[in-house]
Amino acid sequence: MELAKAYDPREAERSHYQRWEANGFFAPEINEDPTAEAYSIVIPPPNVTGSLHMGHALQHTLMDVLTRWKRMQGYRTLFLIGVDHAGISTQLMVTRQLKKDEHKTPQDIGREAFTTRVWAWKEQYGGEITRQIRREGLSVDWSRERFTMDPQLSIAVRNVFVTLYKEGWIYRGTRIVNWCPRDKTVLSDLEVKDEKAKDGKLYYLRYPLSVPPAVAGGLVRPKGGAKSPYGNLQPPATAGGSDYVTVATTRPETMLGDTAVAVNPNDERYKNLIGRTIALPLTDREIPIIADEYVESEFGTGAVKITPAHDPNDWEIGERHGLEKLVVMNDDATMNAAAGPEFAGLDRYEAREKVIAKFDELGLLEKIEDYDVTLPVCERCKTVIEPILSEQWFAKMEQMRDLALGLMREKDLPHFFPEVPHKKVYTTWLENLRDWTISRQLWWGHQIPAWYDNDGNVYVARTADEAYEQAGTTDLTQDPDVLDTWFSSALWPFSTLGWTGQQVQSPKSKVQSEEAGQSLTLDIGPWPLDLKTFYPTDVLITGRDIIFLWVSRMVMTGLKFIGERPFDDVVITGTVLDKNGQRMSKTKGNGIDPLDVFEKYGVDATRMTLAGSATGVDFAWRDERVESFRNFANKIWNATRFCLMNSDGASVSSEFKLQLSSDAENQPTEVGTPSLADRWIVSRLKKTARAVNHALETYQFHEAVQLLYHFFWDDFCDWYIELKKDEITAGDADASSRILSILEQALRMLHPFMPYLTEELWQKLPGVSNDLHNAAYRKADVTIMLADFPICDATLIDEQAEAEMSAVIELITKVRNIRSEMNIKPSEKVAVHIAANADFQKIS
RNA sequence: GCCGACUUAGCUCAGUGGUAGAGCAUUCGCUUCACACGCGAGGGGCCAGAAGUUCAAAUCUUCUAGUCGGCACCA
């Protein structure tokens, strides 16, 4: 058999995936061993609107390496794939399409028609990401593919919501929330990012006291002419002695909603003003001057305007002092009627300009300073968030937070890789956890299972019928909002395995739950088989950006509803940066499309590149690096090509036949008497297997890649093949069988990383059969995927052979060095005379 | 403001309390019958700076500088 001269990845990538999938190799059911231990990984569900990026490719590669490795070890493996409905992204995408195609808004066509459209969109375009995942070669079980809005998963969501509501962990309340005026929905704190304002300003506004001070000398009259109804006032020596108070603000437009001015109770400058009132300019309102410890005297003027309806801290102060909460903005960040006729309808930034202009006109604008402000922006559309007062659904996190913290403190789980800094960051975040805003003003998602009667009473139930029963009427309206996408993602590790919230817990988890002091509120029914088999999953691999959004919440809901952690280990990958070390982003246009890289260098080379980066460390993408792994793939191809060119009468020996004694004279094996090189390569092979297994156990993927690269290229190709070349080309079938057997084992170890190439080559080796499969897969069709993953056999480690071989290598290198330095042509033969230590003289 | 990470060969990065590593780039030599996506032989680093612990530190501690990140605040 003769292979092409160079490896063409496209050839190998064409057929194998289909065959693997069609033969059920990806499904756990392929495992014939009823006692096999389970190994499971759930994929972080990519957004249905998403397309594959390098971050995915990295995470996916690592998950697939682990899955393939464990599968080859005989575990009953499940690599579960699914897609997230991605509420906001998807709704925006379809809204945009609707506008483009029909010039209509969602409101024009109504909720039902709109969601129908989104489903249609999902059917048509939503498969893009999963098609790309197939291309990556992931051994995911497509028969168990899930979508966060599958009926079963939606039932789970409802049950969780209802349970938490009944237990008092979910409530509806009016609070200051993060409002995105563009998406017109509330966002959780985690969906808000900080952005530096380009030209931030701090505006100093003068608020006149409504009654002149009784004390003499209060006013500082300037020499110039009067300009405003309040007189032309100059900044006084002490603010407290004047007839106005200066406040500093970065958002002047919110002054229209001010309901107080606050000062620190110990601030001497303002002490005598506490209790006085201010005639709020541009309005006809009088607002009090109050004292609150929150105010820092050192900052700004030491006096703070208080806008309880548009600032979270002001809201707190408002609560403490019983202030009115005046909402002056609409949901699109324009001013509303309460802002006054002059401002109503203006955009917040127009209103800002106008407020400033008016203050200036009135002589009340003291000064404007440049000021570095970081603005909260919507993580998705980058619109500046407006904190507004709004009625929303919230989840109280105390109980679930304590469950997660308890798991960390008592069992040190989950274990983060790398542990620093993630363990601490995760724990600290939990300790400071605040309530979670879970409602979203969208139509695409899980509609909140709460119904209202005409009096505004709320009925939370799993179904409309249950709500009708509770209310004693069918005249109810369901809450129009949907749940945060992360609410359903939080249930992913168990909702995908069949848990709907209607089953009782397993006896095992029940005990654990009672230990944790948890009450169980779940209904009857057996645990689904998959849940019993595959939960908890073994490891979660994801990026650091969703540790809080997703990882922590899975831990919490897993403990709360299943009574067990969702996974032991969490591998946090680094970020793939562009070649200049910059984050890849759509706006910068510096992203590298994994599919292009697959096309250019092959999937296997790409996987090696990704797995070859150190766990958790950011790294700059370099095409040169992939190129080197493409070259490596070609090297493997050609090494195999060589072995096959001379394989007449030879065949791969199963592992036991490969065994070689270090005491070669006494124990010749079926494949002839092993030479030093034979004993050496087997020893190297076994040490490599040991190290690779260990590296993978500890998620040191790059270590495994290095080991395999070095073993294959340096040990196997540069030395072993070269040393055996004469025997092999002379047609020594024993030597050929031996080299094929080493090659075969190497391919197995490489398979989790380079699935296509290794399958392509392995199938061509003489003598491969499902006898080489792990014992759990003896009936399955022949594939390297199910071959037994090499392990270390300590009896085959031969330190003596390795030491002797090192000496040989050193010697040969020195001779070559001399030849090179003396410019002796390779074709010229020279006689070499060697003086060696007694120990090494016997080495031949 | 708090917490943290990183700073190693020209580039991108591994690495360990005890003679500095890889890939790429580079130099020299090779149409050696698997592979020029190759083969062979080289050159190249006082491991950011300073102090300390130690028989021994690039590796541990402290400080400094630069880069980056998370959180909080942001009147």
Coordinates of C-alpha atoms (C1' of nucleotides) in Angstrom, one line a residue, chain A residues 5 194 202 248-250 294 296 304 313 371 374 421 424 614 617 619-620 622 624 628 630-631 634-635 638-639 641-642 645 702 713 717-718 722 725 813 816-817 820, chain B residues 3-6 10-16 21-25 28-43 68-75:
Chain A
K5 CA 3.3 12.0 -0.6
D194 CA -18.0 49.6 32.3
L202 CA -18.7 67.2 36.3
A248 CA -21.9 68.4 41.6
T249 CA -23.3 66.0 39.1
T250 CA -22.4 64.1 36.0
Y294 CA -23.5 58.3 52.8
E296 CA -18.6 62.2 51.7
V304 CA -25.4 65.8 46.8
N313 CA -27.6 55.1 46.0
Y371 CA -14.0 64.4 34.9
T374 CA -16.9 55.2 33.7
P421 CA -7.1 33.2 40.6
K424 CA -10.8 33.2 45.1
A614 CA -1.2 26.4 28.4
V617 CA -3.4 31.4 29.9
F619 CA -2.2 33.5 24.1
A620 CA -1.7 35.4 20.8
R622 CA 0.0 32.8 15.3
E624 CA 3.0 29.9 12.2
S628 CA 4.0 23.7 12.6
R630 CA 0.2 20.9 10.1
N631 CA 3.8 19.9 9.4
N634 CA 2.4 15.5 7.6
K635 CA 5.2 14.0 9.5
N638 CA 4.9 10.2 6.1
A639 CA 6.2 8.1 9.0
R641 CA 3.8 6.0 4.7
F642 CA 7.3 4.6 5.3
M645 CA 5.8 0.8 2.2
H702 CA -0.3 21.5 26.4
W713 CA 9.0 13.4 15.9
C717 CA 11.0 9.4 13.6
D718 CA 14.4 10.8 14.1
E722 CA 16.3 5.9 11.2
K725 CA 15.6 1.6 8.4
T813 CA 25.4 13.6 17.4
R816 CA 27.8 14.3 13.0
N817 CA 29.0 17.5 14.5
S820 CA 29.5 19.0 9.8
Chain B
rC3 C1' -7.9 41.8 44.5
rG4 C1' -5.1 39.2 41.0
rA5 C1' -2.1 37.7 36.9
rC6 C1' 1.8 38.5 33.7
rG10 C1' 14.3 38.3 17.4
rC11 C1' 8.7 36.6 17.8
rU12 C1' 4.8 33.5 20.3
rC13 C1' 5.2 30.9 24.6
rA14 C1' 6.5 26.3 28.0
rG15 C1' 9.2 25.3 32.5
rU16 C1' 11.4 23.6 37.4
rG21 C1' 13.5 24.8 26.9
rA22 C1' 9.9 24.4 22.4
rG23 C1' 7.8 26.2 17.9
rC24 C1' 8.7 29.9 14.4
rA25 C1' 12.6 33.1 12.7
rC28 C1' 25.9 26.6 7.8
rG29 C1' 25.6 22.0 5.2
rC30 C1' 22.3 18.4 2.6
rU31 C1' 18.1 16.5 -4.6
rU32 C1' 20.5 10.7 2.3
rC33 C1' 15.5 5.6 -1.8
rA34 C1' 8.8 8.3 4.4
rC35 C1' 8.6 13.4 4.6
rA36 C1' 12.0 20.3 1.6
rC37 C1' 5.1 20.7 5.5
rG38 C1' 12.0 17.5 5.1
rC39 C1' 17.2 15.9 7.1
rG40 C1' 21.9 17.1 9.8
rA41 C1' 24.9 20.7 12.6
rG42 C1' 24.9 25.5 14.9
rG43 C1' 24.3 30.6 16.9
rC68 C1' -3.3 43.2 31.3
rG69 C1' -7.6 41.5 33.9
rG70 C1' -11.7 41.1 37.7
rC71 C1' -14.5 43.7 41.5
rA72 C1' -16.2 48.1 43.9
rC73 C1' -16.9 53.3 43.4
rC74 C1' -18.1 56.9 40.0
rA75 C1' -22.6 63.3 43.6

